[in-house]
PDB file of C-alpha atoms in Angstrom:
ATOM      1  CA  UNK A   1     -45.835 171.662 -15.859  1.00 34.00           C
ATOM      2  CA  UNK A   2     -46.373 170.310 -12.494  1.00 32.00           C
ATOM      3  CA  UNK A   3     -43.510 170.792  -9.610  1.00 31.00           C
ATOM      4  CA  UNK A   4     -42.204 167.642  -7.329  1.00 29.00           C
ATOM      5  CA  UNK A   5     -44.712 166.613  -4.568  1.00 30.00           C
ATOM      6  CA  UNK A   6     -44.385 166.548  -0.623  1.00 30.00           C
ATOM      7  CA  UNK A   7     -45.095 163.365   1.481  1.00 26.00           C
ATOM      8  CA  UNK A   8     -44.843 163.479   4.754  1.00 27.00           C
ATOM      9  CA  UNK A   9     -47.145 161.289   7.772  1.00 25.00           C
ATOM     10  CA  UNK A  10     -48.205 160.925  11.438  1.00 26.00           C
ATOM     11  CA  UNK A  11     -50.400 159.924  13.983  1.00 26.00           C
ATOM     12  CA  UNK A  12     -53.192 161.410  15.966  1.00 25.00           C
ATOM     13  CA  UNK A  13     -55.501 160.592  18.496  1.00 26.00           C
ATOM     14  CA  UNK A  14     -57.913 163.214  18.787  1.00 32.00           C
ATOM     15  CA  UNK A  15     -61.869 162.552  17.681  1.00 34.00           C
ATOM     16  CA  UNK A  16     -62.557 162.316  14.031  1.00 37.00           C
ATOM     17  CA  UNK A  17     -66.147 163.286  13.752  1.00 40.00           C
ATOM     18  CA  UNK A  18     -65.615 165.852  16.721  1.00 40.00           C
ATOM     19  CA  UNK A  19     -62.702 167.491  14.809  1.00 40.00           C
ATOM     20  CA  UNK A  20     -64.173 167.622  12.148  1.00 42.00           C
ATOM     21  CA  UNK A  21     -67.444 169.812  13.400  1.00 42.00           C
ATOM     22  CA  UNK A  22     -65.331 172.124  14.382  1.00 44.00           C
ATOM     23  CA  UNK A  23     -62.726 172.545  12.163  1.00 44.00           C
ATOM     24  CA  UNK A  24     -65.540 172.628   9.229  1.00 47.00           C
ATOM     25  CA  UNK A  25     -67.616 175.965  11.257  1.00 48.00           C
ATOM     26  CA  UNK A  26     -64.113 178.092  10.282  1.00 64.00           C
ATOM     27  CA  UNK A  27     -63.730 177.720   7.154  1.00 76.00           C
ATOM     28  CA  UNK A  28     -63.951 178.991   3.723  1.00 83.00           C
ATOM     29  CA  UNK A  29     -65.098 176.547   1.490  1.00 88.00           C
ATOM     30  CA  UNK A  30     -66.553 177.472  -1.827  1.00 86.00           C
ATOM     31  CA  UNK A  31     -68.985 175.898  -4.699  1.00 90.00           C
ATOM     32  CA  UNK A  32     -67.444 173.380  -6.261  1.00 93.00           C
ATOM     33  CA  UNK A  33     -66.592 173.567 -10.172  1.00 96.00           C
ATOM     34  CA  UNK A  34     -67.157 171.334 -12.829  1.00 97.00           C
ATOM     35  CA  UNK A  35     -64.187 171.045 -13.764  1.00 98.00           C
ATOM     36  CA  UNK A  36     -62.642 169.341  -9.886  1.00 98.00           C
ATOM     37  CA  UNK A  37     -66.435 167.366 -10.142  1.00 98.00           C
ATOM     38  CA  UNK A  38     -64.575 166.009 -13.474  1.00 98.00           C
ATOM     39  CA  UNK A  39     -60.789 165.331 -11.324  1.00 98.00           C
ATOM     40  CA  UNK A  40     -61.683 163.973  -8.729  1.00 98.00           C
ATOM     41  CA  UNK A  41     -64.433 161.235 -11.067  1.00 98.00           C
ATOM     42  CA  UNK A  42     -61.551 160.798 -12.998  1.00 98.00           C
ATOM     43  CA  UNK A  43     -59.049 160.658 -10.096  1.00 98.00           C
ATOM     44  CA  UNK A  44     -61.555 157.497  -8.557  1.00 98.00           C
ATOM     45  CA  UNK A  45     -62.130 156.101 -12.289  1.00 98.00           C
ATOM     46  CA  UNK A  46     -58.543 155.453 -12.156  1.00 98.00           C
ATOM     47  CA  UNK A  47     -58.353 153.798  -8.840  1.00 98.00           C
ATOM     48  CA  UNK A  48     -61.073 151.937  -8.828  1.00 98.00           C
ATOM     49  CA  UNK A  49     -59.518 150.176 -12.411  1.00 98.00           C
ATOM     50  CA  UNK A  50     -56.349 149.488  -9.756  1.00 97.00           C
ATOM     51  CA  UNK A  51     -58.935 147.894  -7.803  1.00 98.00           C
ATOM     52  CA  UNK A  52     -58.090 150.472  -5.166  1.00 98.00           C
ATOM     53  CA  UNK A  53     -61.288 152.078  -3.361  1.00 98.00           C
ATOM     54  CA  UNK A  54     -62.777 155.023  -4.478  1.00 98.00           C
ATOM     55  CA  UNK A  55     -62.041 158.646  -1.959  1.00 98.00           C
ATOM     56  CA  UNK A  56     -64.680 160.453  -0.855  1.00 97.00           C
ATOM     57  CA  UNK A  57     -64.460 164.699  -1.065  1.00 95.00           C
ATOM     58  CA  UNK A  58     -64.673 166.251   2.236  1.00 95.00           C
ATOM     59  CA  UNK A  59     -64.951 169.888   2.779  1.00 95.00           C
ATOM     60  CA  UNK A  60     -62.576 171.046   5.198  1.00 96.00           C
ATOM     61  CA  UNK A  61     -60.101 169.790   3.108  1.00 97.00           C
ATOM     62  CA  UNK A  62     -61.152 171.498   0.354  1.00 97.00           C
ATOM     63  CA  UNK A  63     -60.730 174.418   1.985  1.00 97.00           C
ATOM     64  CA  UNK A  64     -57.487 173.572   2.803  1.00 97.00           C
ATOM     65  CA  UNK A  65     -56.974 172.882  -0.766  1.00 98.00           C
ATOM     66  CA  UNK A  66     -59.068 176.180  -1.707  1.00 97.00           C
ATOM     67  CA  UNK A  67     -56.620 178.178   0.852  1.00 97.00           C
ATOM     68  CA  UNK A  68     -53.148 177.125  -1.023  1.00 97.00           C
ATOM     69  CA  UNK A  69     -54.211 177.595  -4.859  1.00 98.00           C
ATOM     70  CA  UNK A  70     -55.170 181.499  -3.839  1.00 97.00           C
ATOM     71  CA  UNK A  71     -52.647 181.215  -2.212  1.00 97.00           C
ATOM     72  CA  UNK A  72     -50.434 180.466  -5.481  1.00 98.00           C
ATOM     73  CA  UNK A  73     -52.459 182.784  -7.850  1.00 98.00           C
ATOM     74  CA  UNK A  74     -51.270 185.157  -5.166  1.00 97.00           C
ATOM     75  CA  UNK A  75     -47.814 184.124  -5.008  1.00 96.00           C
ATOM     76  CA  UNK A  76     -47.707 184.206  -9.094  1.00 95.00           C
ATOM     77  CA  UNK A  77     -46.205 180.875  -8.255  1.00 95.00           C
ATOM     78  CA  UNK A  78     -47.118 176.920  -8.130  1.00 96.00           C
ATOM     79  CA  UNK A  79     -44.990 175.421  -4.625  1.00 96.00           C
ATOM     80  CA  UNK A  80     -46.096 173.725  -1.364  1.00 96.00           C
ATOM     81  CA  UNK A  81     -45.510 176.374   0.019  1.00 96.00           C
ATOM     82  CA  UNK A  82     -47.031 176.176   3.725  1.00 96.00           C
ATOM     83  CA  UNK A  83     -47.764 172.111   3.193  1.00 97.00           C
ATOM     84  CA  UNK A  84     -47.406 171.517   7.013  1.00 97.00           C
ATOM     85  CA  UNK A  85     -49.026 173.693   8.310  1.00 97.00           C
ATOM     86  CA  UNK A  86     -52.322 172.613   5.634  1.00 97.00           C
ATOM     87  CA  UNK A  87     -50.797 169.198   7.493  1.00 97.00           C
ATOM     88  CA  UNK A  88     -50.606 169.925  10.627  1.00 97.00           C
ATOM     89  CA  UNK A  89     -54.555 170.998  10.746  1.00 97.00           C
ATOM     90  CA  UNK A  90     -55.851 168.338   8.993  1.00 98.00           C
ATOM     91  CA  UNK A  91     -54.443 166.010  11.409  1.00 97.00           C
ATOM     92  CA  UNK A  92     -55.722 168.361  13.905  1.00 96.00           C
ATOM     93  CA  UNK A  93     -59.263 169.146  12.656  1.00 95.00           C
ATOM     94  CA  UNK A  94     -60.020 165.875  10.893  1.00 95.00           C
ATOM     95  CA  UNK A  95     -57.641 162.901  12.436  1.00 96.00           C
ATOM     96  CA  UNK A  96     -56.049 162.527   9.576  1.00 97.00           C
ATOM     97  CA  UNK A  97     -52.862 159.782   9.663  1.00 97.00           C
ATOM     98  CA  UNK A  98     -50.701 160.668   6.560  1.00 97.00           C
ATOM     99  CA  UNK A  99     -51.551 163.641   3.953  1.00 98.00           C
ATOM    100  CA  UNK A 100     -50.285 164.840   0.772  1.00 98.00           C
ATOM    101  CA  UNK A 101     -50.878 167.039  -2.030  1.00 98.00           C
ATOM    102  CA  UNK A 102     -50.233 167.741  -5.909  1.00 98.00           C
ATOM    103  CA  UNK A 103     -49.873 171.561  -7.684  1.00 98.00           C
ATOM    104  CA  UNK A 104     -49.812 172.018 -10.888  1.00 98.00           C
ATOM    105  CA  UNK A 105     -50.746 175.128 -12.837  1.00 96.00           C
ATOM    106  CA  UNK A 106     -51.142 175.724 -16.496  1.00 97.00           C
ATOM    107  CA  UNK A 107     -53.729 172.693 -17.348  1.00 98.00           C
ATOM    108  CA  UNK A 108     -56.842 173.802 -19.537  1.00 97.00           C
ATOM    109  CA  UNK A 109     -58.588 170.313 -19.258  1.00 98.00           C
ATOM    110  CA  UNK A 110     -59.095 167.921 -15.927  1.00 98.00           C
ATOM    111  CA  UNK A 111     -58.174 165.070 -18.327  1.00 98.00           C
ATOM    112  CA  UNK A 112     -55.371 167.487 -19.285  1.00 98.00           C
ATOM    113  CA  UNK A 113     -54.006 167.855 -15.648  1.00 98.00           C
ATOM    114  CA  UNK A 114     -54.616 164.543 -14.381  1.00 98.00           C
ATOM    115  CA  UNK A 115     -52.689 162.220 -17.343  1.00 98.00           C
ATOM    116  CA  UNK A 116     -49.513 164.607 -15.764  1.00 98.00           C
ATOM    117  CA  UNK A 117     -49.822 163.200 -12.243  1.00 98.00           C
ATOM    118  CA  UNK A 118     -50.341 160.149 -13.523  1.00 98.00           C
ATOM    119  CA  UNK A 119     -47.022 160.218 -15.387  1.00 98.00           C
ATOM    120  CA  UNK A 120     -45.427 161.686 -13.079  1.00 97.00           C
ATOM    121  CA  UNK A 121     -43.776 158.806 -10.405  1.00 97.00           C
ATOM    122  CA  UNK A 122     -44.481 160.976  -7.437  1.00 96.00           C
ATOM    123  CA  UNK A 123     -47.795 162.046  -8.860  1.00 97.00           C
ATOM    124  CA  UNK A 124     -49.468 159.342  -9.252  1.00 98.00           C
ATOM    125  CA  UNK A 125     -47.779 157.786  -6.174  1.00 98.00           C
ATOM    126  CA  UNK A 126     -50.544 160.432  -3.878  1.00 98.00           C
ATOM    127  CA  UNK A 127     -53.405 160.074  -6.524  1.00 98.00           C
ATOM    128  CA  UNK A 128     -52.954 155.657  -6.234  1.00 98.00           C
ATOM    129  CA  UNK A 129     -51.819 155.743  -2.397  1.00 98.00           C
ATOM    130  CA  UNK A 130     -53.596 154.605   0.602  1.00 98.00           C
ATOM    131  CA  UNK A 131     -55.962 156.517   1.464  1.00 98.00           C
ATOM    132  CA  UNK A 132     -60.024 157.439   2.312  1.00 98.00           C
ATOM    133  CA  UNK A 133     -60.170 161.221   1.436  1.00 98.00           C
ATOM    134  CA  UNK A 134     -59.737 163.572  -1.117  1.00 98.00           C
ATOM    135  CA  UNK A 135     -60.644 167.571  -2.015  1.00 98.00           C
ATOM    136  CA  UNK A 136     -59.577 169.697  -5.100  1.00 98.00           C
ATOM    137  CA  UNK A 137     -58.883 173.333  -5.155  1.00 98.00           C
ATOM    138  CA  UNK A 138     -58.853 174.364  -9.629  1.00 98.00           C
ATOM    139  CA  UNK A 139     -58.719 178.325  -9.485  1.00 98.00           C
ATOM    140  CA  UNK A 140     -58.439 180.961 -12.299  1.00 97.00           C
ATOM    141  CA  UNK A 141     -55.761 183.612 -11.983  1.00 97.00           C
ATOM    142  CA  UNK A 142     -56.852 186.496 -13.499  1.00 97.00           C
ATOM    143  CA  UNK A 143     -55.384 185.619 -16.698  1.00 97.00           C
ATOM    144  CA  UNK A 144     -57.561 182.802 -16.834  1.00 97.00           C
ATOM    145  CA  UNK A 145     -54.539 180.186 -16.519  1.00 97.00           C
ATOM    146  CA  UNK A 146     -55.287 177.539 -14.261  1.00 98.00           C
ATOM    147  CA  UNK A 147     -53.984 176.477 -10.749  1.00 98.00           C
ATOM    148  CA  UNK A 148     -54.533 173.183  -8.770  1.00 98.00           C
ATOM    149  CA  UNK A 149     -53.741 172.037  -5.251  1.00 98.00           C
ATOM    150  CA  UNK A 150     -55.284 168.006  -4.905  1.00 98.00           C
ATOM    151  CA  UNK A 151     -55.279 166.981  -1.066  1.00 98.00           C
ATOM    152  CA  UNK A 152     -55.326 163.962   0.036  1.00 98.00           C
ATOM    153  CA  UNK A 153     -55.948 162.446   4.027  1.00 98.00           C
ATOM    154  CA  UNK A 154     -56.392 158.995   5.027  1.00 98.00           C
ATOM    155  CA  UNK A 155     -58.157 158.815   8.783  1.00 95.00           C
TER     156      UNK A 155
END
């Protein structure tokens, strides 16, 4: 099951490097899991097949995704709750001009979650969108069900 995406844009003129360094100093960034690497590779392979630039992963984005995935697990619900807080954080701390996210749960492989997103117009638009960076958090709840938050940023 995949929920609708939320998409928003904003502008910021703050220094990208200084803010990115300050933002990383206070973040919880878990070690990257193999399923997360595979998802990012599948997304970048798809983008390259469409003639689009590959996206760079970024710890600041991963920390925001990780926090939201933990929230969804705690709520036992997939949502875009508090998206505008994540967006605002990325605008203010890495100079994001555009932020969007895909969320999902229940998929047991990287290929299955990426296929679900690609088969959904809104999620595919995020994957194929004009972005420069992204990252993902994939976490399991106590029953072993996977939850995913994939955040896309354009700087």
